[in-house]
N, CA, C and O of each residue as an XYZ file, in Angstrom:
984
protein
N      70.727     34.878     87.768
C      69.820     35.065     88.898
C      68.941     36.298     88.676
O      67.748     36.284     88.979
N      69.543     37.358     88.148
C      68.769     38.573     87.878
C      67.667     38.301     86.855
O      66.564     38.838     86.958
N      67.982     37.451     85.856
C      66.973     37.109     84.844
C      65.798     36.362     85.476
O      64.642     36.597     85.122
N      66.099     35.466     86.410
C      65.045     34.730     87.099
C      64.192     35.687     87.929
O      62.968     35.567     87.962
N      64.838     36.622     88.588
C      64.112     37.597     89.399
C      63.225     38.489     88.543
O      62.118     38.847     88.946
N      63.720     38.851     87.344
C      62.901     39.642     86.425
C      61.697     38.838     85.953
O      60.590     39.361     85.822
N      61.942     37.537     85.698
C      60.845     36.654     85.285
C      59.776     36.591     86.368
O      58.581     36.630     86.077
N      60.216     36.493     87.621
C      59.268     36.443     88.734
C      58.328     37.641     88.736
O      57.127     37.498     88.963
N      58.881     38.820     88.482
C      58.067     40.030     88.474
C      57.053     40.029     87.334
O      55.958     40.577     87.464
N      57.430     39.406     86.209
C      56.551     39.425     85.036
C      55.419     38.401     85.107
O      54.396     38.563     84.443
N      55.595     37.350     85.909
C      54.595     36.271     85.884
C      53.718     36.223     87.141
O      52.986     35.256     87.354
N      53.795     37.253     87.957
C      53.001     37.263     89.186
C      51.492     37.347     88.923
O      50.689     37.069     89.813
N      51.114     37.726     87.708
C      49.693     37.851     87.411
C      49.034     36.492     87.135
O      47.819     36.410     86.957
N      49.855     35.421     87.101
C      49.297     34.082     86.940
C      48.893     33.517     88.303
O      49.306     34.032     89.342
N      48.085     32.456     88.291
C      47.653     31.831     89.547
C      48.818     31.123     90.215
O      49.814     30.804     89.564
N      48.695     30.878     91.510
C      49.748     30.178     92.245
C      49.946     28.759     91.731
O      51.058     28.233     91.757
N      48.873     28.146     91.267
C      48.977     26.801     90.702
C      49.859     26.810     89.458
O      50.718     25.945     89.288
N      49.635     27.807     88.580
C      50.446     27.927     87.366
C      51.894     28.260     87.710
O      52.821     27.718     87.108
N      52.083     29.147     88.676
C      53.431     29.523     89.091
C      54.200     28.319     89.642
O      55.403     28.192     89.412
N      53.519     27.451     90.355
C      54.169     26.256     90.894
C      54.659     25.346     89.775
O      55.743     24.768     89.856
N      53.837     25.229     88.722
C      54.221     24.398     87.581
C      55.404     25.010     86.831
O      56.318     24.298     86.415
N      55.380     26.333     86.662
C      56.488     27.021     85.993
C      57.773     26.832     86.792
O      58.834     26.556     86.231
N      57.662     26.986     88.112
C      58.831     26.868     88.988
C      59.413     25.451     88.948
O      60.629     25.266     88.916
N      58.525     24.463     88.951
C      58.969     23.068     88.885
C      59.674     22.787     87.564
O      60.685     22.086     87.527
N      59.129     23.343     86.472
C      59.732     23.148     85.158
C      61.123     23.782     85.085
O      62.045     23.213     84.501
N      61.262     24.968     85.686
C      62.570     25.634     85.717
C      63.595     24.814     86.503
O      64.745     24.680     86.085
N      63.178     24.279     87.622
C      64.086     23.470     88.437
C      64.565     22.241     87.678
O      65.746     21.897     87.703
N      63.633     21.592     87.007
C      63.988     20.387     86.240
C      64.918     20.743     85.079
O      65.895     20.043     84.816
N      64.599     21.841     84.389
C      65.401     22.262     83.237
C      66.842     22.568     83.643
O      67.781     22.122     82.983
N      67.020     23.323     84.723
C      68.372     23.672     85.165
C      69.115     22.457     85.723
O      70.333     22.348     85.581
N      68.376     21.549     86.356
C      69.005     20.343     86.880
C      69.565     19.492     85.744
O      70.680     18.978     85.831
N      68.778     19.348     84.676
C      69.219     18.576     83.506
C      70.378     19.292     82.813
O      71.364     18.665     82.426
N      70.246     20.619     82.662
C      71.298     21.399     81.998
C      72.625     21.292     82.746
O      73.688     21.197     82.133
N      72.552     21.310     84.061
C      73.771     21.211     84.863
C      74.385     19.808     84.770
O      75.604     19.666     84.678
N      73.537     18.778     84.795
C      74.047     17.409     84.721
C      74.731     17.119     83.389
O      75.616     16.267     83.311
N      74.311     17.844     82.324
C      74.938     17.689     81.010
C      76.008     18.759     80.757
O      76.525     18.887     79.647
N      76.326     19.516     81.801
C      77.351     20.556     81.737
C      77.057     21.621     80.667
O      77.966     22.193     80.065
N      75.782     21.859     80.460
C      75.385     22.935     79.557
C      75.543     24.267     80.269
O      75.866     25.281     79.649
N      75.314     24.257     81.572
C      75.551     25.438     82.414
C      76.576     25.065     83.477
O      76.728     23.894     83.824
N      77.274     26.067     83.984
C      78.339     25.810     84.942
C      77.825     25.491     86.337
O      78.478     24.772     87.093
N      76.662     26.020     86.680
C      76.072     25.701     87.980
C      74.550     25.833     87.893
O      74.018     26.525     87.024
N      73.876     25.164     88.801
C      72.413     25.179     88.835
C      71.943     26.341     89.706
O      71.965     26.255     90.934
N      71.521     27.417     89.067
C      71.126     28.597     89.829
C      69.830     28.378     90.616
O      69.544     29.102     91.570
N      69.040     27.357     90.201
C      67.786     27.111     90.907
C      68.018     26.471     92.276
O      67.085     26.347     93.070
N      69.253     26.068     92.551
C      69.568     25.519     93.869
C      69.957     26.625     94.856
O      70.187     26.368     96.037
N      70.024     27.847     94.351
C      70.345     28.997     95.206
C      69.165     29.264     96.151
O      68.046     29.505     95.697
N      69.417     29.221     97.451
C      68.352     29.384     98.440
C      67.772     30.794     98.471
O      66.712     31.010     99.059
N      68.435     31.734     97.858
C      67.923     33.111     97.859
C      66.873     33.326     96.771
O      66.157     34.327     96.778
N      66.788     32.379     95.837
C      65.795     32.494     94.765
C      64.515     31.809     95.221
O      64.497     30.599     95.444
N      63.461     32.572     95.356
C      62.191     32.047     95.849
C      61.108     32.103     94.767
O      61.101     32.986     93.909
N      60.203     31.139     94.836
C      59.096     31.126     93.880
C      58.218     32.349     94.106
O      57.915     32.692     95.249
N      57.805     33.014     93.019
C      56.951     34.197     93.168
C      55.565     33.835     93.696
O      55.071     32.730     93.471
N      54.960     34.759     94.383
C      53.595     34.595     94.882
C      52.652     35.366     93.968
O      52.910     36.520     93.625
N      51.575     34.730     93.582
C      50.628     35.357     92.661
C      50.046     36.642     93.244
O      49.761     36.737     94.438
N      49.880     37.616     92.373
C      49.256     38.880     92.777
C      47.734     38.814     92.630
O      47.023     39.740     93.020
N      47.243     37.702     92.061
C      45.801     37.555     91.863
C      45.143     37.158     93.174
O      45.655     36.291     93.883
N      44.027     37.771     93.506
C      43.310     37.370     94.729
C      42.718     35.979     94.542
O      42.295     35.612     93.446
N      42.695     35.214     95.626
C      42.135     33.863     95.546
C      40.639     33.949     95.288
O      39.913     34.690     95.951
N      40.197     33.166     94.301
C      38.778     33.167     93.953
C      37.958     32.486     95.049
O      38.351     31.447     95.581
N      36.838     33.074     95.370
C      35.960     32.501     96.386
C      35.162     31.365     95.777
O      34.517     31.528     94.741
N      35.213     30.211     96.432
C      34.487     29.043     95.938
C      33.249     28.836     96.797
O      33.350     28.638     98.008
N      32.085     28.884     96.169
C      30.830     28.722     96.884
C      30.172     27.403     96.501
O      30.331     26.910     95.384
N      29.436     26.849     97.443
C      28.720     25.603     97.164
C      27.483     25.881     96.335
O      26.970     27.000     96.323
N      27.010     24.864     95.643
C      25.754     24.983     94.921
C      24.610     25.074     95.921
O      24.637     24.422     96.965
N      23.627     25.865     95.606
C      22.411     25.887     96.415
C      21.609     24.633     96.068
O      21.914     23.942     95.095
N      20.599     24.351     96.856
C      19.755     23.181     96.584
C      19.088     23.325     95.217
O      19.024     22.361     94.454
N      18.594     24.524     94.905
C      17.943     24.753     93.611
C      18.922     24.530     92.458
O      18.566     23.922     91.449
N      20.148     25.018     92.604
C      21.155     24.845     91.559
C      21.519     23.382     91.394
O      21.711     22.900     90.277
N      21.613     22.683     92.507
C      21.953     21.269     92.420
C      20.833     20.468     91.756
O      21.095     19.586     90.938
N      19.605     20.774     92.106
C      18.472     20.092     91.479
C      18.420     20.390     89.985
O      18.099     19.517     89.178
N      18.738     21.620     89.629
C      18.748     21.992     88.215
C      19.831     21.228     87.462
O      19.612     20.762     86.344
N      21.005     21.103     88.086
C      22.095     20.356     87.458
C      21.708     18.898     87.273
O      22.021     18.305     86.240
N      21.034     18.309     88.255
C      20.580     16.929     88.137
C      19.637     16.762     86.946
O      19.763     15.810     86.176
N      18.702     17.684     86.803
C      17.758     17.617     85.692
C      18.473     17.794     84.351
O      18.146     17.123     83.372
N      19.441     18.694     84.314
C      20.208     18.926     83.090
C      20.984     17.673     82.695
O      21.009     17.297     81.524
N      21.613     17.033     83.672
C      22.390     15.820     83.385
C      21.498     14.692     82.866
O      21.878     13.958     81.954
N      20.320     14.563     83.452
C      19.377     13.537     82.991
C      18.913     13.835     81.569
O      18.788     12.927     80.748
N      18.658     15.115     81.280
C      18.247     15.519     79.942
C      19.352     15.275     78.931
O      19.097     14.781     77.832
N      20.572     15.617     79.296
C      21.724     15.408     78.412
C      21.937     13.929     78.127
O      22.345     13.560     77.026
N      21.668     13.097     79.094
C      21.842     11.656     78.915
C      20.859     11.119     77.883
O      21.180     10.201     77.129
N      19.675     11.688     77.853
C      18.673     11.274     76.873
C      19.024     11.765     75.471
O      18.766     11.083     74.479
N      19.617     12.958     75.403
C      19.884     13.589     74.113
C      21.249     13.240     73.524
O      21.415     13.232     72.304
N      22.225     12.952     74.382
C      23.588     12.768     73.884
C      24.305     11.673     74.673
O      25.003     11.957     75.646
N      24.131     10.432     74.252
C      24.682      9.297     74.986
C      26.208      9.217     74.901
O      26.828      8.514     75.698
N      26.828      9.931     73.941
C      28.285      9.865     73.801
C      28.995     10.507     74.995
O      30.186     10.286     75.213
N      28.248     11.305     75.767
C      28.824     11.945     76.946
C      28.472     11.204     78.230
O      28.579     11.768     79.319
N      28.055      9.954     78.116
C      27.609      9.197     79.284
C      28.641      9.158     80.407
O      28.289      9.333     81.573
N      29.912      8.932     80.069
C      30.937      8.862     81.099
C      31.066     10.176     81.867
O      31.248     10.177     83.085
N      30.969     11.294     81.146
C      31.019     12.603     81.797
C      29.824     12.753     82.739
O      29.955     13.234     83.865
N      28.669     12.334     82.256
C      27.440     12.453     83.040
C      27.503     11.567     84.279
O      27.132     11.996     85.371
N      27.973     10.326     84.111
C      28.091      9.422     85.253
C      29.036      9.984     86.308
O      28.771      9.885     87.506
N      30.139     10.574     85.854
C      31.108     11.147     86.792
C      30.477     12.283     87.593
O      30.665     12.371     88.807
N      29.736     13.145     86.918
C      29.074     14.273     87.594
C      27.991     13.787     88.547
O      27.854     14.302     89.657
N      27.219     12.790     88.108
C      26.158     12.266     88.963
C      26.718     11.610     90.223
O      26.153     11.756     91.306
N      27.821     10.895     90.081
C      28.432     10.272     91.254
C      28.914     11.332     92.242
O      28.834     11.139     93.455
N      29.411     12.447     91.720
C      29.795     13.542     92.615
C      28.582     14.065     93.379
O      28.639     14.285     94.589
N      27.501     14.256     92.659
C      26.296     14.809     93.269
C      25.667     13.852     94.273
O      25.217     14.270     95.340
N      25.638     12.567     93.929
C      24.986     11.586     94.803
C      25.832     11.213     96.021
O      25.285     10.802     97.043
N      27.159     11.351     95.928
C      28.023     10.873     97.008
C      28.865     11.958     97.667
O      29.305     11.782     98.803
N      29.099     13.084     96.979
C      29.971     14.117     97.522
C      31.441     13.837     97.301
O      32.288     14.543     97.848
N      31.770     12.815     96.506
C      33.177     12.522     96.229
C      33.799     13.627     95.395
O      33.117     14.283     94.607
N      35.099     13.830     95.572
C      35.836     14.736     94.705
C      35.922     14.104     93.317
O      35.810     12.887     93.173
N      36.122     14.940     92.301
C      36.174     14.420     90.939
C      37.357     13.471     90.755
O      37.247     12.474     90.040
N      38.494     13.777     91.400
C      39.650     12.888     91.303
C      39.370     11.527     91.910
O      39.868     10.510     91.427
N      38.563     11.506     92.982
C      38.185     10.246     93.622
C      37.242      9.445     92.742
O      37.344      8.220     92.664
N      36.320     10.141     92.079
C      35.384      9.473     91.169
C      36.135      8.820     90.015
O      35.903      7.655     89.689
N      37.036      9.580     89.401
C      37.758      9.083     88.226
C      38.796      8.022     88.591
O      39.332      7.355     87.706
N      39.081      7.860     89.875
C      40.041      6.846     90.323
C      39.349      5.570     90.801
O      40.013      4.649     91.275
N      38.025      5.508     90.682
C      37.297      4.320     91.137
C      37.710      3.084     90.340
O      37.792      3.110     89.113
N      37.966      2.008     91.074
C      38.371      0.740     90.464
C      37.402     -0.364     90.890
O      36.627     -0.195     91.831
N      37.458     -1.476     90.196
C      36.581     -2.597     90.521
C      36.766     -3.088     91.945
O      35.807     -3.516     92.588
N      38.000     -3.028     92.443
C      38.281     -3.606     93.752
C      37.696     -2.819     94.921
O      37.751     -3.285     96.060
N      37.134     -1.629     94.662
C      36.524     -0.859     95.756
C      35.008     -1.029     95.780
O      34.320     -0.457     96.625
N      34.502     -1.821     94.841
C      33.060     -2.062     94.746
C      32.726     -3.427     95.322
O      33.291     -4.434     94.897
N      31.819     -3.472     96.280
C      31.342     -4.736     96.838
C      29.838     -4.790     96.619
O      29.064     -4.250     97.410
N      29.434     -5.444     95.541
C      28.017     -5.503     95.208
C      27.233     -6.360     96.201
O      26.048     -6.127     96.435
N      27.901     -7.344     96.774
C      27.213     -8.212     97.740
C      26.848     -7.437     99.001
O      25.742     -7.570     99.524
N      27.786     -6.625     99.483
C      27.527     -5.806    100.675
C      26.926     -4.453    100.319
O      26.514     -3.694    101.197
N      26.879     -4.158     99.019
C      26.337     -2.900     98.508
C      27.117     -1.694     99.048
O      26.528     -0.699     99.470
N      28.461     -1.804     99.026
C      29.304     -0.721     99.527
C      30.310     -0.258     98.476
O      30.657     -0.990     97.549
N      30.764      0.974     98.653
C      31.789      1.575     97.810
C      32.845      2.187     98.730
O      32.511      2.904     99.673
N      34.110      1.903     98.456
C      35.195      2.432     99.275
C      36.004      3.452     98.483
O      36.398      3.199     97.345
N      36.244      4.595     99.091
C      37.062      5.644     98.478
C      38.438      5.580     99.108
O      38.580      5.826    100.306
N      39.459      5.251     98.319
C      40.812      5.156     98.873
C      41.899      5.615     97.898
O      43.088      5.518     98.203
N      41.495      6.110     96.735
C      42.459      6.582     95.740
C      41.960      7.889     95.129
O      40.807      8.282     95.307
N      42.853      8.543     94.412
C      42.466      9.730     93.656
C      43.394      9.893     92.462
O      44.531      9.421     92.479
N      42.905     10.562     91.430
C      43.773     10.959     90.326
C      44.417     12.277     90.723
O      43.731     13.188     91.187
N      45.700     12.385     90.551
C      46.398     13.615     90.909
C      47.476     13.914     89.882
O      47.705     13.121     88.969
N      48.129     15.041     90.025
C      49.125     15.496     89.046
C      50.472     15.641     89.740
O      50.552     16.194     90.837
N      51.539     15.142     89.099
C      52.866     15.273     89.685
C      53.495     16.616     89.327
O      52.860     17.451     88.684
N      54.725     16.820     89.738
C      55.398     18.102     89.519
C      55.604     18.415     88.049
O      55.773     19.574     87.669
N      55.591     17.378     87.224
C      55.782     17.581     85.791
C      54.461     17.773     85.051
O      54.436     17.854     83.823
N      53.367     17.844     85.805
C      52.062     18.038     85.190
C      51.456     16.764     84.636
O      50.475     16.818     83.894
N      52.030     15.605     84.987
C      51.535     14.327     84.485
C      50.547     13.724     85.476
O      50.820     13.652     86.674
N      49.394     13.292     84.963
C      48.368     12.693     85.812
C      48.724     11.248     86.138
O      49.160     10.493     85.269
N      48.534     10.877     87.390
C      48.781      9.493     87.782
C      47.765      9.068     88.850
O      47.113      9.908     89.470
N      47.645      7.763     89.049
C      46.712      7.218     90.022
C      47.405      7.082     91.372
O      48.313      6.267     91.536
N      46.969      7.892     92.339
C      47.547      7.840     93.682
C      46.843      6.751     94.481
O      45.641      6.539     94.321
N      47.578      6.070     95.328
C      47.009      5.008     96.148
C      46.504      5.535     97.488
O      46.261      4.772     98.422
N      46.352      6.849     97.559
C      45.786      7.481     98.743
C      44.823      8.573     98.293
O      44.790      8.929     97.115
N      44.044      9.102     99.224
C      43.147     10.207     98.903
C      43.903     11.527     98.996
O      45.076     11.564     99.368
N      43.222     12.590     98.656
C      43.846     13.914     98.632
C      44.316     14.357    100.006
O      45.291     15.100    100.113
N      43.643     13.915    101.057
C      43.954     14.379    102.411
C      44.976     13.490    103.134
O      45.167     13.622    104.343
N      45.621     12.600    102.406
C      46.611     11.698    103.010
C      47.821     12.479    103.531
O      48.367     13.331    102.830
N      48.238     12.178    104.778
C      49.409     12.797    105.392
C      50.519     11.754    105.452
O      50.479     10.842    106.278
N      51.508     11.892    104.572
C      52.581     10.904    104.502
C      53.423     10.871    105.766
O      53.924      9.814    106.148
N      53.586     12.020    106.422
C      54.412     12.083    107.625
C      53.843     11.239    108.762
O      54.581     10.727    109.604
N      52.522     11.105    108.770
C      51.859     10.323    109.817
C      51.256      9.033    109.275
O      50.674      8.245    110.020
N      51.404      8.826    107.954
C      50.780      7.680    107.292
C      49.299      7.605    107.655
O      48.771      6.545    107.991
N      48.651      8.762    107.574
C      47.256      8.905    107.980
C      46.419      9.339    106.787
O      46.613     10.426    106.244
N      45.484      8.479    106.383
C      44.614      8.800    105.244
C      43.190      9.001    105.745
O      42.381      8.074    105.731
N      42.893     10.217    106.186
C      41.569     10.505    106.733
C      40.480     10.540    105.669
O      39.291     10.466    105.980
N      40.894     10.652    104.421
C      39.904     10.702    103.346
C      39.370      9.333    102.958
O      38.376      9.233    102.238
N      40.021      8.281    103.429
C      39.568      6.925    103.101
C      38.270      6.637    103.837
O      38.170      6.859    105.044
N      37.280      6.144    103.112
C      35.971      5.911    103.702
C      35.182      4.884    102.897
O      35.433      4.685    101.709
N      34.241      4.244    103.549
C      33.352      3.277    102.904
C      31.920      3.669    103.219
O      31.594      3.983    104.363
N      31.061      3.652    102.198
C      29.660      3.985    102.439
C      28.740      3.057    101.641
O      29.155      2.429    100.667
N      27.521      2.992    102.068
C      26.510      2.180    101.393
C      26.036      2.895    100.144
O      25.766      4.096    100.171
N      25.937      2.164     99.063
C      25.487      2.765     97.799
C      23.977      2.941     97.802
O      23.237      2.003     98.096
N      23.529      4.127     97.479
C      22.107      4.378     97.300
C      21.688      3.748     95.973
O      22.553      3.448     95.150
N      20.394      3.537     95.735
C      19.950      2.939     94.473
C      20.477      3.652     93.219
O      20.916      2.975     92.289
N      20.451      5.013     93.157
C      20.989      5.678     91.958
C      22.482      5.425     91.767
O      22.943      5.251     90.639
N      23.243      5.405     92.874
C      24.685      5.174     92.786
C      24.956      3.750     92.316
O      25.794      3.538     91.440
N      24.264      2.786     92.880
C      24.457      1.386     92.480
C      24.128      1.188     91.003
O      24.822      0.456     90.297
N      23.074      1.841     90.547
C      22.690      1.723     89.141
C      23.811      2.225     88.226
O      24.115      1.594     87.213
N      24.423      3.353     88.580
C      25.523      3.913     87.783
C      26.732      2.979     87.826
O      27.348      2.713     86.794
N      27.071      2.484     89.007
C      28.221      1.589     89.157
C      28.029      0.316     88.332
O      28.955     -0.128     87.653
N      26.850     -0.263     88.388
C      26.586     -1.474     87.611
C      26.681     -1.199     86.111
O      27.151     -2.037     85.342
N      26.228     -0.015     85.710
C      26.315      0.359     84.303
C      27.774      0.504     83.882
O      28.161      0.036     82.812
N      28.576      1.143     84.711
C      30.001      1.327     84.414
C      30.722     -0.021     84.345
O      31.592     -0.222     83.498
N      30.361     -0.929     85.229
C      30.979     -2.254     85.224
C      30.622     -3.024     83.958
O      31.439     -3.777     83.426
N      29.398     -2.829     83.483
C      28.967     -3.529     82.270
C      29.615     -2.957     81.015
O      29.804     -3.668     80.028
N      29.960     -1.650     81.057
C      30.573     -0.991     79.901
C      32.091     -1.106     79.901
O      32.744     -0.825     78.897
N      32.642     -1.519     81.028
C      34.087     -1.524     81.207
C      34.786     -2.411     80.177
O      34.374     -3.544     79.924
N      35.852     -1.866     79.589
C      36.663     -2.611     78.640
C      38.018     -2.882     79.272
O      38.149     -2.835     80.495
N      39.012     -3.162     78.469
C      40.348     -3.445     78.984
C      41.060     -2.142     79.349
O      41.775     -1.556     78.536
N      40.850     -1.714     80.564
C      41.501     -0.477     81.039
C      42.071     -0.698     82.428
O      42.051      0.188     83.282
N      42.587     -1.922     82.631
C      43.083     -2.242     83.953
C      41.920     -2.406     84.902
O      40.981     -3.152     84.622
N      41.978     -1.716     86.019
C      40.975     -1.863     87.060
C      40.019     -0.673     87.128
O      39.042     -0.706     87.876
N      40.291      0.364     86.360
C      39.531      1.612     86.445
C      38.141      1.516     85.806
O      37.951      0.847     84.791
N      37.174      2.205     86.431
C      35.820      2.256     85.869
C      35.700      3.345     84.814
O      34.897      3.229     83.888
N      36.498      4.405     84.950
C      36.491      5.498     83.980
C      37.791      5.470     83.181
O      38.880      5.367     83.744
N      37.654      5.564     81.857
C      38.837      5.508     80.999
C      38.527      6.165     79.660
O      37.422      6.022     79.137
N      39.494      6.881     79.109
C      39.356      7.469     77.779
C      39.847      6.452     76.758
O      41.047      6.349     76.501
N      38.916      5.702     76.179
C      39.287      4.606     75.282
C      39.852      5.101     73.952
O      40.667      4.423     73.326
N      39.417      6.280     73.529
C      39.932      6.815     72.269
C      41.409      7.154     72.362
O      42.178      6.893     71.437
N      41.798      7.740     73.492
C      43.189      8.155     73.673
C      43.987      7.160     74.519
O      45.187      7.330     74.733
N      43.299      6.122     74.996
C      43.924      5.121     75.849
C      44.660      5.789     77.012
O      45.852      5.568     77.226
N      43.930      6.596     77.743
C      44.512      7.332     78.860
C      43.457      7.548     79.940
O      42.298      7.163     79.785
N      43.880      8.168     81.029
C      42.931      8.518     82.081
C      41.868      9.460     81.528
O      42.100     10.180     80.557
N      40.717      9.442     82.156
C      39.714     10.479     81.913
C      40.050     11.592     82.901
O      39.911     11.414     84.111
N      40.488     12.731     82.391
C      41.018     13.795     83.245
C      39.918     14.628     83.889
O      38.844     14.813     83.317
N      40.204     15.127     85.083
C      39.251     15.997     85.773
C      39.028     17.284     85.001
O      37.941     17.861     85.055
N      40.058     17.745     84.274
C      39.918     18.968     83.478
C      38.883     18.778     82.368
O      38.201     19.726     81.980
N      38.772     17.552     81.863
C      37.777     17.250     80.828
C      36.369     17.350     81.399
O      35.468     17.899     80.764
N      36.188     16.816     82.601
C      34.883     16.899     83.260
C      34.550     18.346     83.594
O      33.406     18.780     83.461
N      35.563     19.085     84.029
C      35.356     20.495     84.348
C      34.915     21.279     83.116
O      34.003     22.102     83.195
N      35.561     21.023     81.977
C      35.192     21.701     80.726
C      33.761     21.355     80.330
O      33.012     22.211     79.857
N      33.394     20.106     80.525
C      32.028     19.669     80.205
C      31.015     20.410     81.074
O      29.976     20.847     80.581
N      31.316     20.552     82.370
C      30.420     21.267     83.276
C      30.304     22.739     82.895
O      29.226     23.326     82.988
N      31.400     23.323     82.474
C      31.363     24.723     82.055
C      30.468     24.901     80.836
O      29.733     25.883     80.736
N      30.531     23.947     79.911
C      29.684     24.010     78.718
C      28.212     23.887     79.097
O      27.357     24.583     78.550
N      27.931     22.994     80.039
C      26.549     22.839     80.496
C      26.056     24.113     81.165
O      24.919     24.535     80.957
N      26.913     24.715     81.962
C      26.521     25.940     82.659
C      26.259     27.077     81.674
O      25.336     27.872     81.850
N      27.087     27.134     80.639
C      26.903     28.172     79.627
C      25.607     27.953     78.854
O      24.923     28.910     78.492
N      25.276     26.695     78.606
C      24.086     26.351     77.830
C      22.800     26.506     78.637
O      21.789     26.977     78.116
N      22.841     26.106     79.915
C      21.614     26.064     80.716
C      21.569     27.109     81.839
O      20.558     27.231     82.531
N      22.661     27.860     82.020
C      22.718     28.882     83.068
C      22.344     28.290     84.438
O      21.446     28.786     85.118
N      23.038     27.241     84.815
C      22.777     26.552     86.081
C      23.189     27.416     87.266
O      22.441     27.560     88.233
N      24.385     27.987     87.180
C      24.904     28.855     88.236
C      24.981     30.268     87.700
O      25.842     30.579     86.877
N      24.099     31.114     88.156
C      24.054     32.495     87.680
C      24.677     33.407     88.725
O      24.009     34.243     89.332
N      26.018     33.213     88.920
C      26.737     34.001     89.902
C      28.071     34.412     89.315
O      28.426     34.012     88.206
N      28.804     35.214     90.067
C      30.093     35.698     89.577
C      31.247     34.762     89.901
O      32.401     35.052     89.586
N      30.924     33.627     90.539
C      31.970     32.670     90.868
C      32.581     32.127     89.593
O      31.842     31.744     88.686
N      33.917     32.076     89.483
C      34.562     31.596     88.261
C      34.122     30.191     87.897
O      34.011     29.323     88.762
N      33.872     29.971     86.612
C      33.446     28.653     86.156
C      34.529     27.605     86.335
O      34.239     26.409     86.360
N      35.772     28.044     86.460
C      36.849     27.081     86.666
C      36.696     26.340     87.993
O      37.321     25.301     88.208
N      35.848     26.890     88.891
C      35.633     26.247     90.185
C      34.311     25.488     90.216
O      33.867     25.048     91.277
N      33.686     25.335     89.058
C      32.362     24.740     89.021
C      32.374     23.309     89.553
O      31.457     22.903     90.267
N      33.427     22.532     89.203
C      33.498     21.154     89.684
C      33.668     21.119     91.198
O      33.183     20.198     91.854
N      34.357     22.122     91.763
C      34.550     22.175     93.197
C      33.237     22.449     93.908
O      33.030     22.008     95.038
N      32.348     23.181     93.239
C      31.036     23.469     93.822
C      30.333     22.174     94.179
O      29.700     22.072     95.230
N      30.445     21.178     93.298
C      29.749     19.918     93.529
C      30.267     19.260     94.789
O      29.493     18.773     95.614
N      31.577     19.248     94.934
C      32.171     18.616     96.125
C      31.758     19.340     97.394
O      31.516     18.701     98.418
N      31.676     20.659     97.342
C      31.342     21.442     98.534
C      29.846     21.469     98.839
O      29.442     21.810     99.950
N      29.032     21.110     97.856
C      27.588     21.258     98.014
C      27.011     20.399     99.122
O      26.061     20.800     99.794
N      27.585     19.213     99.317
C      27.014     18.286    100.286
C      26.969     18.888    101.680
O      25.982     18.722    102.397
N      28.037     19.589    102.073
C      28.061     20.171    103.406
C      26.921     21.177    103.589
O      26.255     21.219    104.623
N      26.725     21.985    102.543
C      25.684     23.006    102.637
C      24.308     22.364    102.672
O      23.440     22.771    103.444
N      24.117     21.362    101.831
C      22.809     20.729    101.742
C      22.469     19.999    103.035
O      21.305     19.946    103.434
N      23.486     19.434    103.694
C      23.235     18.768    104.965
C      22.707     19.749    106.002
O      21.940     19.378    106.890
N      23.119     20.989    105.881
C      22.663     22.010    106.822
C      21.298     22.562    106.449
O      20.563     23.052    107.307
N      20.959     22.481    105.161
C      19.715     23.100    104.696
C      18.580     22.097    104.510
O      17.406     22.465    104.532
N      18.936     20.844    104.330
C      17.902     19.867    104.011
C      18.261     18.485    104.505
O      19.443     18.170    104.646
N      17.286     17.666    104.769
C      17.518     16.282    105.175
C      17.168     15.338    104.031
O      16.736     14.205    104.242
N      17.365     15.833    102.824
C      17.048     15.049    101.635
C      17.820     13.742    101.647
O      19.000     13.725    101.999
N      17.182     12.664    101.274
C      17.822     11.353    101.249
C      18.536     11.068     99.945
O      19.225     10.056     99.817
N      18.374     11.953     98.977
C      18.971     11.684     97.667
C      20.470     11.825     97.670
O      21.149     11.204     96.853
N      21.018     12.649     98.592
C      22.472     12.837     98.655
C      22.883     12.828    100.118
O      22.969     13.879    100.753
N      23.138     11.633    100.653
C      23.461     11.567    102.073
C      24.520     10.522    102.387
O      24.657     10.096    103.533
N      25.273     10.107    101.364
C      26.164      8.966    101.557
C      27.514      9.314    102.150
O      28.083      8.517    102.896
N      28.044     10.506    101.828
C      29.423     10.783    102.217
C      29.573     11.036    103.713
O      28.771     11.759    104.303
N      30.583     10.451    104.320
C      30.871     10.696    105.733
C      32.211     11.388    105.841
O      33.169     10.994    105.176
N      32.292     12.423    106.675
C      33.523     13.180    106.850
C      34.185     12.761    108.160
O      33.518     12.590    109.180
N      35.492     12.602    108.116
C      36.253     12.321    109.323
C      36.932     13.604    109.764
O      37.745     14.159    109.025
N      36.625     14.061    110.906
C      37.190     15.307    111.415
C      38.583     15.055    111.967
O      39.234     15.983    112.447
């Protein structure tokens, strides 16, 4: 127990997200060790041992300004002309910008949520990570409350012409990847949000889209948050599809 407490003091400089993963890994490791009688008891079941809280201040996440968002749109269009191998990354980013969907919701889009006849798109799933750090397809959105069986994040909206064009393109490119529109065919796995985030960071470094002190690790979150700000600043029709349920 003392060793665990010493470890807690040494790892407080990591983010709370990282600490949660470390804590989950420790619990699993001791549970397995105890079940195989490698250790005499599972110390992680001791209620006095608590997960450490990060000493790092929470990073402030700001939305993109209208100018920054327009610049990102132009950059994505330029990149599409110059480097078609990144089309899936570009489509994912554009769908975020045009609809306000979270990146996990974009990457979880399946054929069954697209109604071309009614010209609608339904958001009802997301890609998420379990306690072991493994990505899986959740059948609910991020805001789902299991205790009340309430999924306020589920929504249906009309596709704008740019969104429909991207969806039709994705449907035409789709291979054998189950029902998903986005898939890493080389690795035969999900297209991870971390991959899209890394791509956005590279674009920002190359084109200086966001010239602020906000951490680049939150760049993908900026896109999701931008819609709220833009709704307050502009009545632009280019990004007006997402509806929020209070």
